[in-house]
Short mmCIF file of C-alpha atoms and ligand atoms in Angstrom, two decimals:
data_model
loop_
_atom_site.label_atom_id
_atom_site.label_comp_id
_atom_site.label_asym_id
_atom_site.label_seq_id
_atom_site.Cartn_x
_atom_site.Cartn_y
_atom_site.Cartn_z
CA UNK A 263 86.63 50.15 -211.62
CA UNK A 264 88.96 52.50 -210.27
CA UNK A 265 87.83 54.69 -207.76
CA UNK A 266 89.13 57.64 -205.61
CA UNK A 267 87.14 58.87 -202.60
CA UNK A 268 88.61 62.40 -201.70
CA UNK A 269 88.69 63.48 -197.85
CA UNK A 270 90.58 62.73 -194.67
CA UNK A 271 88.00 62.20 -192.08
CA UNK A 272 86.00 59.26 -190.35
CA UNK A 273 83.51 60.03 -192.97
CA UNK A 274 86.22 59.12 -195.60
CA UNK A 275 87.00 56.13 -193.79
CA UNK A 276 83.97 54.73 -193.76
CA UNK A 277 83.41 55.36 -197.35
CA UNK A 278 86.35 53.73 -198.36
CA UNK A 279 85.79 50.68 -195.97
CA UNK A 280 82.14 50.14 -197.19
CA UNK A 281 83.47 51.05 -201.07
CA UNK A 282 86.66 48.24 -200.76
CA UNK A 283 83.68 45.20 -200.01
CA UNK A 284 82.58 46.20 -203.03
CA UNK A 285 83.35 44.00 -206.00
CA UNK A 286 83.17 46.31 -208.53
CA UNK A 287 86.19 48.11 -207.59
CA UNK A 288 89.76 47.31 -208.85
CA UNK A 289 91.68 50.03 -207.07
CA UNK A 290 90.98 51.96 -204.26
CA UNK A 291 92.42 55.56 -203.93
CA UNK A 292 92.04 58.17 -201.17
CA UNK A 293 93.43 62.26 -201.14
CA UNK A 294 94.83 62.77 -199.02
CA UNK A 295 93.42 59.84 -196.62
CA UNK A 296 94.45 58.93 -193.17
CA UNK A 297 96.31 56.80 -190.90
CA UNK A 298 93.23 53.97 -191.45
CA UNK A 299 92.25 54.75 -194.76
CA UNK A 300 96.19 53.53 -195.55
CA UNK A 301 94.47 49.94 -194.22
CA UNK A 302 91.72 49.81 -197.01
CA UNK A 303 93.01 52.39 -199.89
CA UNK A 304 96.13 53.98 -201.19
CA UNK A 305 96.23 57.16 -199.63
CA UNK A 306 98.08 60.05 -202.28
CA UNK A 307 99.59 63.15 -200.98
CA UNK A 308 96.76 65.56 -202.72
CA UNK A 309 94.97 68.34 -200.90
CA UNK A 310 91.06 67.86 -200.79
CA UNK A 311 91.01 71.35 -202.48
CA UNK A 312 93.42 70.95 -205.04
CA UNK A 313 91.36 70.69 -207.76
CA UNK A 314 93.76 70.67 -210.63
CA UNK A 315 96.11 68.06 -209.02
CA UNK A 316 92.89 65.65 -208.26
CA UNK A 317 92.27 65.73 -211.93
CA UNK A 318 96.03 65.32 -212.99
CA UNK A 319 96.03 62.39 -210.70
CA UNK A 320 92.50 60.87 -212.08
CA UNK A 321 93.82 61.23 -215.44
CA UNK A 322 97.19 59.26 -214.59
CA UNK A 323 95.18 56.30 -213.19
CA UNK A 324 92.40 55.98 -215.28
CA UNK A 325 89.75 56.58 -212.33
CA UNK A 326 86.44 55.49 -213.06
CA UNK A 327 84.48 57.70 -210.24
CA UNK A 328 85.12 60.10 -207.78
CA UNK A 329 83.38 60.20 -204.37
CA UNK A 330 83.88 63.82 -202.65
CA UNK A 331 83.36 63.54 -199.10
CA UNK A 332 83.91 67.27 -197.48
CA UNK A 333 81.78 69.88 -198.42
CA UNK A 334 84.64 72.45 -199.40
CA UNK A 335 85.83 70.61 -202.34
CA UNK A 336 82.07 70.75 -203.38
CA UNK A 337 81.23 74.38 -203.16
CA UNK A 338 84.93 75.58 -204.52
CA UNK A 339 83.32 73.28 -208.03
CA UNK A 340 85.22 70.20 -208.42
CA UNK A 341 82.29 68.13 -210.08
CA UNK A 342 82.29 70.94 -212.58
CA UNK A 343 85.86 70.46 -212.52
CA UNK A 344 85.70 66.99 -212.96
CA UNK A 345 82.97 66.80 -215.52
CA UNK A 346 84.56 69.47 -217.75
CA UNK A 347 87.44 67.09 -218.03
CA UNK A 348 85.17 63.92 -218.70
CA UNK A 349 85.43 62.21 -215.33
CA UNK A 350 82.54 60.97 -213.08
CA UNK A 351 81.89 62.21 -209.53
CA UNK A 352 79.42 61.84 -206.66
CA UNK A 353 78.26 65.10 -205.30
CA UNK A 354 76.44 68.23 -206.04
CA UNK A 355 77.97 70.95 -208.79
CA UNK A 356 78.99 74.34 -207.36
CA UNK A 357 75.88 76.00 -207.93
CA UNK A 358 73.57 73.46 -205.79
CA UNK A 359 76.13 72.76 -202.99
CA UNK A 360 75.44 76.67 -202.26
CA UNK A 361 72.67 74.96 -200.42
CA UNK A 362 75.29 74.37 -197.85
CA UNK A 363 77.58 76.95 -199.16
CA UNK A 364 75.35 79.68 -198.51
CA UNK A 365 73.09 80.33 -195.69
CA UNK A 366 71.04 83.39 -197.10
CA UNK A 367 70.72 80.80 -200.47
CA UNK A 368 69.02 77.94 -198.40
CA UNK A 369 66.86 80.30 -196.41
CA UNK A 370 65.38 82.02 -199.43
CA UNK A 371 64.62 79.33 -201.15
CA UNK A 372 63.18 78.06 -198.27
CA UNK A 373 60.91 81.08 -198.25
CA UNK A 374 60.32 81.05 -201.35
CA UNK A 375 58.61 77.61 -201.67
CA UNK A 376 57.24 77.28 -198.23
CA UNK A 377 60.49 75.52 -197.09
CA UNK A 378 59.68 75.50 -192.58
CA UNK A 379 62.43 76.99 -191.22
CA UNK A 380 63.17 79.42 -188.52
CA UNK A 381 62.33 82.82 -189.13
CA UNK A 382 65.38 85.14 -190.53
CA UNK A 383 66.25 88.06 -192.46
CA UNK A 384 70.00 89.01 -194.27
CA UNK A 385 72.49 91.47 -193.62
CA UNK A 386 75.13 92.79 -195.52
CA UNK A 387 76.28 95.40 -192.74
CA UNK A 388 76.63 95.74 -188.77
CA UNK A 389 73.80 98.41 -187.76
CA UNK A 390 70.62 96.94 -189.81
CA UNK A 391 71.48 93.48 -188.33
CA UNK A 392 71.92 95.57 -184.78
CA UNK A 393 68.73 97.01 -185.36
CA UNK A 394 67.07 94.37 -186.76
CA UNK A 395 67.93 92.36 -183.39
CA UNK A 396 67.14 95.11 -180.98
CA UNK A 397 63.84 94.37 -182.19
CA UNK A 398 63.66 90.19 -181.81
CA UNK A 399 62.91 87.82 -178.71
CA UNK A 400 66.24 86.07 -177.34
CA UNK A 401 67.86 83.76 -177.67
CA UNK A 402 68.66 84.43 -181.10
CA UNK A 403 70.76 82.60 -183.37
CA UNK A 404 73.81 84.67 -185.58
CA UNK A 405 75.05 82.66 -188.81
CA UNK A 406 78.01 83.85 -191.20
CA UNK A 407 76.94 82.99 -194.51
CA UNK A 408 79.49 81.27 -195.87
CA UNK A 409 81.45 77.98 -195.21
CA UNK A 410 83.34 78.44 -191.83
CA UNK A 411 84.10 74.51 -190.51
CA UNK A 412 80.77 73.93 -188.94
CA UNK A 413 81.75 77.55 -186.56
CA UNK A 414 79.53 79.60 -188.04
CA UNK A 415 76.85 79.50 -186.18
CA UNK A 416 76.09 81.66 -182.68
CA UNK A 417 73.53 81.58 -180.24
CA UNK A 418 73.14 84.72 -178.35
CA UNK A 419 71.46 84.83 -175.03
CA UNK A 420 71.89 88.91 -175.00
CA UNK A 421 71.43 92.16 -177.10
CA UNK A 422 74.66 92.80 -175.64
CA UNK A 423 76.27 89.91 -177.05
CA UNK A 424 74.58 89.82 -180.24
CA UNK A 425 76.12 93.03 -181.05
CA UNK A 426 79.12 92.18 -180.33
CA UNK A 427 79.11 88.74 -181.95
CA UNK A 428 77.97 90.76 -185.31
CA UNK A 429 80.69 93.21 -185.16
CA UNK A 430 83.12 90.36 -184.66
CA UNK A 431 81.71 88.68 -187.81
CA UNK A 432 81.83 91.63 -189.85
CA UNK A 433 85.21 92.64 -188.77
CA UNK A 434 86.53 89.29 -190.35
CA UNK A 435 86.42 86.66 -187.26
CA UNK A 436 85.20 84.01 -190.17
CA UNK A 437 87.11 85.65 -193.00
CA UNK A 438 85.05 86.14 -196.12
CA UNK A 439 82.83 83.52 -195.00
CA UNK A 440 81.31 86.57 -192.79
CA UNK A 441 80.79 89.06 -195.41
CA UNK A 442 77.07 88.57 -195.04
CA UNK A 443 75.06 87.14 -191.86
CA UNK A 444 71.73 85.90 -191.40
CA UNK A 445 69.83 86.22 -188.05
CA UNK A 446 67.36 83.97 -187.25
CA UNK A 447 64.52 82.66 -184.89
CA UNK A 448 65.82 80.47 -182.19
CA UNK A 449 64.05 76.71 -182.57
CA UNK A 450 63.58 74.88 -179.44
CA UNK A 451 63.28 71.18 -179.71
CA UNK A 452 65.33 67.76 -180.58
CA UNK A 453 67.89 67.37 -183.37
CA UNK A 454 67.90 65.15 -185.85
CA UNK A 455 69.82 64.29 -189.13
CA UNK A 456 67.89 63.11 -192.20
CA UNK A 457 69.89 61.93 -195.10
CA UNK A 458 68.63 61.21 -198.93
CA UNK A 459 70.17 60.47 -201.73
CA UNK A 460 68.99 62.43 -204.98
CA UNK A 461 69.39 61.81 -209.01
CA UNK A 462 68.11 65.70 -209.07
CA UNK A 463 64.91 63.49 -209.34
CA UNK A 464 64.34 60.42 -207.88
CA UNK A 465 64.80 60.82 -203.73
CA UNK A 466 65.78 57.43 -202.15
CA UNK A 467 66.24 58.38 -198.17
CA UNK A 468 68.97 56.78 -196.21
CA UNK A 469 68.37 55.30 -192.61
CA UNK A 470 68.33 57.95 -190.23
CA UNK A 471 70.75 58.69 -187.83
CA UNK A 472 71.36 61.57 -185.06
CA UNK A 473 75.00 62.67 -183.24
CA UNK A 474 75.86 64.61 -180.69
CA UNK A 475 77.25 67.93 -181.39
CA UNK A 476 77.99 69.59 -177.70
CA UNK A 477 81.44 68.43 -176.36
CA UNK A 478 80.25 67.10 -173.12
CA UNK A 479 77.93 64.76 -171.40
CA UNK A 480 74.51 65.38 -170.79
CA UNK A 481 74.71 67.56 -174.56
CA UNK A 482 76.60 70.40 -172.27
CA UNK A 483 79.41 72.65 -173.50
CA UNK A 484 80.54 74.10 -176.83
CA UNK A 485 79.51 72.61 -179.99
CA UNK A 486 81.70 69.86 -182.22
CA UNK A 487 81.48 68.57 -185.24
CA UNK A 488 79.72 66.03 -183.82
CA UNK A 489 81.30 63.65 -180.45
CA UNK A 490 79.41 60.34 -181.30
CA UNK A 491 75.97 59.48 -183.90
CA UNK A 492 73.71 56.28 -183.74
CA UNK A 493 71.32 55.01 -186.74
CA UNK A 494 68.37 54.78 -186.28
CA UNK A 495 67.22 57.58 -184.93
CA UNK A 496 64.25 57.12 -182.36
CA UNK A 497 63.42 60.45 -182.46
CA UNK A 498 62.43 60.12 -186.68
CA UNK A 499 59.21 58.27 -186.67
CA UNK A 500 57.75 56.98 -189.47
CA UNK A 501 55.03 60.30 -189.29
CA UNK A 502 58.66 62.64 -188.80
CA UNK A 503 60.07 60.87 -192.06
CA UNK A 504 57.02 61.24 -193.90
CA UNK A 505 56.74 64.97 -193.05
CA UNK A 506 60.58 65.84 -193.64
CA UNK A 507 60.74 63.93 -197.52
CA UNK A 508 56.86 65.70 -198.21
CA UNK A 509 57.32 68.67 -196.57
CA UNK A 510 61.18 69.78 -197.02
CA UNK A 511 63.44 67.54 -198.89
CA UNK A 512 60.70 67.17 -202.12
CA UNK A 513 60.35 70.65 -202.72
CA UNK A 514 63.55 71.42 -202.13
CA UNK A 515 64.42 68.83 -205.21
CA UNK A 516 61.96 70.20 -207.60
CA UNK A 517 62.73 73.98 -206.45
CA UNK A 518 66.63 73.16 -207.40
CA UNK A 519 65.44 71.81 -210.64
CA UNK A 520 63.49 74.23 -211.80
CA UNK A 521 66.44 76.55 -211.01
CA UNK A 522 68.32 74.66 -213.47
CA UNK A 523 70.48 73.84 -210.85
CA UNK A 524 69.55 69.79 -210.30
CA UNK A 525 70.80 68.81 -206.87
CA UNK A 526 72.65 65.40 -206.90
CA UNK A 527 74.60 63.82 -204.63
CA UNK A 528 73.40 63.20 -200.64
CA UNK A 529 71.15 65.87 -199.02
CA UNK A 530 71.48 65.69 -195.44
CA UNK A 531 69.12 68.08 -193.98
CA UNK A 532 69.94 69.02 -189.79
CA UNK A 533 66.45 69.25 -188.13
CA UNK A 534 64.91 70.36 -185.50
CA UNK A 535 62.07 68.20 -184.61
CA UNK A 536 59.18 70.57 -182.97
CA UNK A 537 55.58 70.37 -181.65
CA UNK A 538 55.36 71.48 -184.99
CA UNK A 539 56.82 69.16 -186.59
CA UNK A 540 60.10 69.04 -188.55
CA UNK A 541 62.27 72.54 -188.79
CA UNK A 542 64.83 72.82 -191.48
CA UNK A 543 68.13 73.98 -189.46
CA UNK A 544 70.48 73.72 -192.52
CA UNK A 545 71.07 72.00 -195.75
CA UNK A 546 74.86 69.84 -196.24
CA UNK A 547 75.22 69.25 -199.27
CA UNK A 548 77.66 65.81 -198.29
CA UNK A 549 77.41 62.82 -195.82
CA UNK A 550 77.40 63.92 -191.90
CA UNK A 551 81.09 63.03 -189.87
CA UNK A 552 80.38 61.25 -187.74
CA UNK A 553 76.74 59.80 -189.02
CA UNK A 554 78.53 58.34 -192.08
CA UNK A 555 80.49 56.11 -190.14
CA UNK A 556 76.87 54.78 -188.52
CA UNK A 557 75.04 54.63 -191.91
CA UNK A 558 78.08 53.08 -193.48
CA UNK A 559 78.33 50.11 -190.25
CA UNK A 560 74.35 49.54 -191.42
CA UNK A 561 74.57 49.39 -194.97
CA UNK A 562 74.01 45.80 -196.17
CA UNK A 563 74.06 47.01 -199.80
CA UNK A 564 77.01 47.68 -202.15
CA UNK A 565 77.46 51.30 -201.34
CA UNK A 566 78.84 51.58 -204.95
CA UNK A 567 76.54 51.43 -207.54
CA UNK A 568 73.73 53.84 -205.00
CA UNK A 569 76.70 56.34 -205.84
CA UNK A 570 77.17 55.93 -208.99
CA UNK A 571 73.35 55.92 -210.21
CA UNK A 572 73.08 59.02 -207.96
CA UNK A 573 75.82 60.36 -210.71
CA UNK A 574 74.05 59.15 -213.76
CA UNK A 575 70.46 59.84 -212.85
CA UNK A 576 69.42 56.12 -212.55
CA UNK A 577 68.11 55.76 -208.53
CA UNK A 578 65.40 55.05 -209.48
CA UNK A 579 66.90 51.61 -210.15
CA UNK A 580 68.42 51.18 -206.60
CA UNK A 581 67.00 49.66 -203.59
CA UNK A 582 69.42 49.86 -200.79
CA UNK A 583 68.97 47.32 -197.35
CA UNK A 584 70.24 48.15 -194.01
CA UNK A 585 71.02 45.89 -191.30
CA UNK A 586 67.75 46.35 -188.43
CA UNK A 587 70.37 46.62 -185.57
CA UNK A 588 71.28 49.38 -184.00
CA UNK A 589 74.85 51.28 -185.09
CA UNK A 590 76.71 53.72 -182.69
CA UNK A 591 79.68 56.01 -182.94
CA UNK A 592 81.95 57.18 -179.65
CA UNK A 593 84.07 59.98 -181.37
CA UNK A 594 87.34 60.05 -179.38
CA UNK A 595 89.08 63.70 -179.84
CA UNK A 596 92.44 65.06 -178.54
CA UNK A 597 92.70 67.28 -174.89
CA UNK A 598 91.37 70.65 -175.40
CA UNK A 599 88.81 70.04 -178.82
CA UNK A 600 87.46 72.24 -179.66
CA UNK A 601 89.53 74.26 -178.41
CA UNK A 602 93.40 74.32 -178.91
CA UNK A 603 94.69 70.61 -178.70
CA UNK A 604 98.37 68.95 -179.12
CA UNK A 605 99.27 67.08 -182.23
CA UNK A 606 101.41 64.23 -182.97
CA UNK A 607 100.60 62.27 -179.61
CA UNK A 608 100.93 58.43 -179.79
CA UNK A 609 97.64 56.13 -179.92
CA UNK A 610 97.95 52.11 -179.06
CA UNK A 611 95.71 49.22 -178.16
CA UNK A 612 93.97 49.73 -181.78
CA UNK A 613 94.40 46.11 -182.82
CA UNK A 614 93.01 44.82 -179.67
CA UNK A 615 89.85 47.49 -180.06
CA UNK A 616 89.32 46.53 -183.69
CA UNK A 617 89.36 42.64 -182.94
CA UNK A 618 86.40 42.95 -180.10
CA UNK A 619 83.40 41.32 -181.74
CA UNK A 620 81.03 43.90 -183.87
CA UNK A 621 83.26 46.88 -183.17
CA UNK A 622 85.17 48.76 -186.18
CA UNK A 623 87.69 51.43 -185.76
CA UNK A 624 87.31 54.43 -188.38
CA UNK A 625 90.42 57.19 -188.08
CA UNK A 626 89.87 60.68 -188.08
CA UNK A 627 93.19 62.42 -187.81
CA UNK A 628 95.74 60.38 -187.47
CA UNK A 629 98.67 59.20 -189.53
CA UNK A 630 100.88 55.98 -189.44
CA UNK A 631 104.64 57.08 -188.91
CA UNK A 632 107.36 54.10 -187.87
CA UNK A 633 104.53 51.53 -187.37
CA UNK A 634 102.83 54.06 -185.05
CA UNK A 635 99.53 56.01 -184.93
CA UNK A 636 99.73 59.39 -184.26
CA UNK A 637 96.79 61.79 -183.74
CA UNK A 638 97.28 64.84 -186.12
CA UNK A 639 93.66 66.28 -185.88
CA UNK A 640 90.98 67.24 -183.14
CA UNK A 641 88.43 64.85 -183.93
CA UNK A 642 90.71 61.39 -184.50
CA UNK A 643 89.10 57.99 -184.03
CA UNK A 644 85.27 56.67 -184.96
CA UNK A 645 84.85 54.18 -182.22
CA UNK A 646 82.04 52.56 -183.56
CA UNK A 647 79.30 49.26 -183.08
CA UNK A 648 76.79 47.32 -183.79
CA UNK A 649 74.18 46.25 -181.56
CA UNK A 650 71.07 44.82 -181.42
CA UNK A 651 69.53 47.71 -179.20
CA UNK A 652 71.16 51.33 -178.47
CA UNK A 653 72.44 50.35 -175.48
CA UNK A 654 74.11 46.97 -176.59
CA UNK A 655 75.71 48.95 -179.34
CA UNK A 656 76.67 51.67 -177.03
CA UNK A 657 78.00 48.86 -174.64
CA UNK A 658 80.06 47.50 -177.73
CA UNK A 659 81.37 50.79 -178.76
CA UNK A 660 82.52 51.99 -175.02
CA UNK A 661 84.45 48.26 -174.90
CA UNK A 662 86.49 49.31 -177.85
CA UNK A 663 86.91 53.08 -176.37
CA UNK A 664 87.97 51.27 -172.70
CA UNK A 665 90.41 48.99 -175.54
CA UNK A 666 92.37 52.09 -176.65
CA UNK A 667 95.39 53.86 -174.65
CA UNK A 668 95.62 57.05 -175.57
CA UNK A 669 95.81 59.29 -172.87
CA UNK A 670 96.06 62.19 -174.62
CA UNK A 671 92.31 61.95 -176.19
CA UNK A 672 88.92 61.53 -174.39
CA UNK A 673 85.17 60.65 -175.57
CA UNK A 674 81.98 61.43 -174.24
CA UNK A 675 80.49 58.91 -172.09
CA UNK A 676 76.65 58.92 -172.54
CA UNK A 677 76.60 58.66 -176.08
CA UNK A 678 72.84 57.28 -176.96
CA UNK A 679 71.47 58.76 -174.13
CA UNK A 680 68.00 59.97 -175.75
CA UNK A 681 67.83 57.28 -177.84
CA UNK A 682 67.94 54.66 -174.36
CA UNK A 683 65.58 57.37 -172.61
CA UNK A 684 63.28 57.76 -175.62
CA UNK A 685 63.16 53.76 -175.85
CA UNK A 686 62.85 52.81 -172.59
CA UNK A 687 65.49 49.73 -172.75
CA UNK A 688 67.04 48.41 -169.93
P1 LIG B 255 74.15 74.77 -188.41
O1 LIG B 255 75.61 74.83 -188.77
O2 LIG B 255 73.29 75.77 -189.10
O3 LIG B 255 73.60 73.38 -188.35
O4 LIG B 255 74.12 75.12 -186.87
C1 LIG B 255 74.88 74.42 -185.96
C2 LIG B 255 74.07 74.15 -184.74
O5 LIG B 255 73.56 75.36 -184.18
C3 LIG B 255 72.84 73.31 -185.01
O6 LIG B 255 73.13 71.96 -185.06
C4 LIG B 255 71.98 73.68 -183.84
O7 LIG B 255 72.42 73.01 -182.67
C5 LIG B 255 72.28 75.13 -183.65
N1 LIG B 255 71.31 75.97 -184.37
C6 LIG B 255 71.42 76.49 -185.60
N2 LIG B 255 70.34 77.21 -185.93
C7 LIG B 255 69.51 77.14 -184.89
C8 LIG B 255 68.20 77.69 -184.62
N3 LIG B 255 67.56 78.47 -185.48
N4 LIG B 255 67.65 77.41 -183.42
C9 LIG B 255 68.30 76.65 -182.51
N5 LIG B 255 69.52 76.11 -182.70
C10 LIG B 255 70.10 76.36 -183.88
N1 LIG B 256 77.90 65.78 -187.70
C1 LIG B 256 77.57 67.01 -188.29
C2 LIG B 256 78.19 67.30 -189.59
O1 LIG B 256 78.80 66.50 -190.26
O2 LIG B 256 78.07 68.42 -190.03
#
């Protein structure tokens, strides 16, 4: 079959690494790819969002299936896209990525069907949200409703700054993405990432996995998309995994059904795990970046066919096995991420990395120009390993970061740290 994964991050890359083992696949394509993907697909010069050229190009080489990594793609419609001109695709239709595409969405139907989540109301202008907060314990957390690259989302330690935070949002600071806000209850507790995939159906869950969103060590500083991820995730007991699937993920399924908007694709809930139990922080309607790479390093099944019977309704078929040792990701970003960062900087040592023993190198953004590897993006290599505890794997992983010469990037250096704590290795 041919196949083209769409996307340009780690996430991509690790799609397309675990999708080329496959057997079932002929040819391998990637839009617009990266400087690794080039290793394992052909990458084509098509925007992730260009929905009408992705379709030209499916058309012109007889692609089988589609596997749509990002979430914008999703939420913009390009399964409807792609299904109204007779081609396959893995991920949700526009109407049930607005589980991700729309804040306000997700928390009403959590409320709705009993969904536990933090505690939130919606606003549509500045001085009900105002006084809606002047009336709320602090913290308290400020979300634009709409897509805005993982940014969206403030916590406010002040009345002071949550007024000025909603004024900012409503005067255009996330574009349209900010016409509406929701305000919500600030959760206290451990995150976690829970992934399943769903037929609109049948739920099969993934392994679970956990990353580290705050920049620096010790989880300190601003938030990323995410500096580094293991699988499994300590922290998601069997009791914790029971509790998410009964208590959030199965009535979301059957709530998005009943809508007449089946969800399919992978549902990868953010959680906070309380004395309570599990929280629902958010819905993504799409693999995590960099927990992909993680679940993908695990995955002793053909990744293939688990997508496609997601796409035809037919998981209930699929039993997926996962290697029992641990996988970690070190995500190594340029100077100055999240914040302003220079492009185009030279990476080597990237053979030598990817030839240690049990460490693979997924690319984030970079591109190949003259034989070289150039880092084009903030978040640009997966450094990632497999281990048979947490801190073997994070061992492994920190060999292949110590491999690279870049000096232009860095990494976080305690990556695992709760896991090791939580397990008590040596
Ligand atoms: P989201 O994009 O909704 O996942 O939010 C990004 C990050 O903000 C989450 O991963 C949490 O670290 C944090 N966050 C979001 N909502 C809350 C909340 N209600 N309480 C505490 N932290 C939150
Ligand atoms: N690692 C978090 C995300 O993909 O949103």
């Amino acid at each position: 079959m041919n196949i083209l994964v769409i996307g340009s991050g780690g996430r991509e890359h690790a799609l397309c690494w675990a999708l080329k083992k496959s057997p079932l696949v002929t040819q391998l394509f990637c839009a617009p790819g990266n400087g690794g993907i080039a290793e394992v697909a052909e990458c084509v010069a098509i925007s992730a969002e260009d929905i009408e050229a992705i379709i030209k190009f499916c058309k012109s080489k007889a692609i089988d299936f589609v596997v749509i990594g990002p979430e914008v793609p999703l939420v913009i419609g390009l399964v409807d896209d792609l299904e109204a001109a007779g081609i396959r695709s893995f991920g949700p239709r526009a109407a049930a990525a607005a589980l991700e595409g729309s804040k306000g969405f997700m928390k009403d139907l959590c409320r709705e069907h009993g969904i536990p989540t933090a505690a939130y109301r919606r606003f549509a202008d500045a001085a009900a949200a105002k006084a809606y907060v002047a009336t709320q314990d602090l913290p308290i957390v400020v979300k634009a409703d709409g897509l805005a690259a993982g940014k969206g989302v403030i916590i406010v330690q002040t009345r002071d700054e949550a007024n000025e935070t909603i004024d900012d949002i409503f005067d255009g600071m996330f574009g349209g993405a900010g016409a509406e806000i929701v305000i919500e209850q600030f959760l206290a507790g451990e995150e976690a990432s829970f992934f399943v995939l769903t037929d609109g159906e049948t739920i099969l869950p993934l392994a679970t996995a956990q990353d580290h969103k705050a920049v620096g060590d010790g989880d300190t500083g601003p938030n990323t998309g995410g500096m580094g991820a293991y699988s499994p995730a300590p922290v998601m007991t069997d009791e914790m995994i029971n509790a998410t699937i009964e208590r959030i993920i199965k009535p979301t399924v059957k709530a998005m059904k009943e809508r007449g908007t089946p969800f399919t694709g992978v549902l990868y809930a953010g959680l906070m795990i309380t004395d309570e139990g599990p929280q629902l922080i958010e819905y993504n309607v799409r693999f995590g970046d960099p927990e992909c790479q993680v679940l993908c390093a695990r995955m002793a099944s053909d990744l293939l066919p688990a997508l496609m019977a997601t796409a035809n309704g037919s998981l209930a078929d699929i039993r997926l096995e996962w290697r029992e040792e641990t996988a970690l990701v070190v995500v190594m970003a340029a100077n100055g991420y999240p914040g302003n960062y220079e492009k185009n900087t030279v990476i080597e040592g990237l053979d030598e990395a990817a030839r240690i023993k049990d460490v693979i190198i997924f690319h984030a953004g970079t591109k190949q120009q003259e034989g070289k590897i150039l880092a084009t993006g903030g978040r640009v290599l997966g450094v990632t390993a497999i281990g048979k505890t947490v801190k073997q794997a994070q061992k492994n992983a920190y060999s292949g970061v110590h491999a690279i010469r870049w000096p232009d990037g860095f990494c976080r250096s305690d990556i695992g740290w709760r896991a090791i704590n939580r397990g008590g290795e040596e």
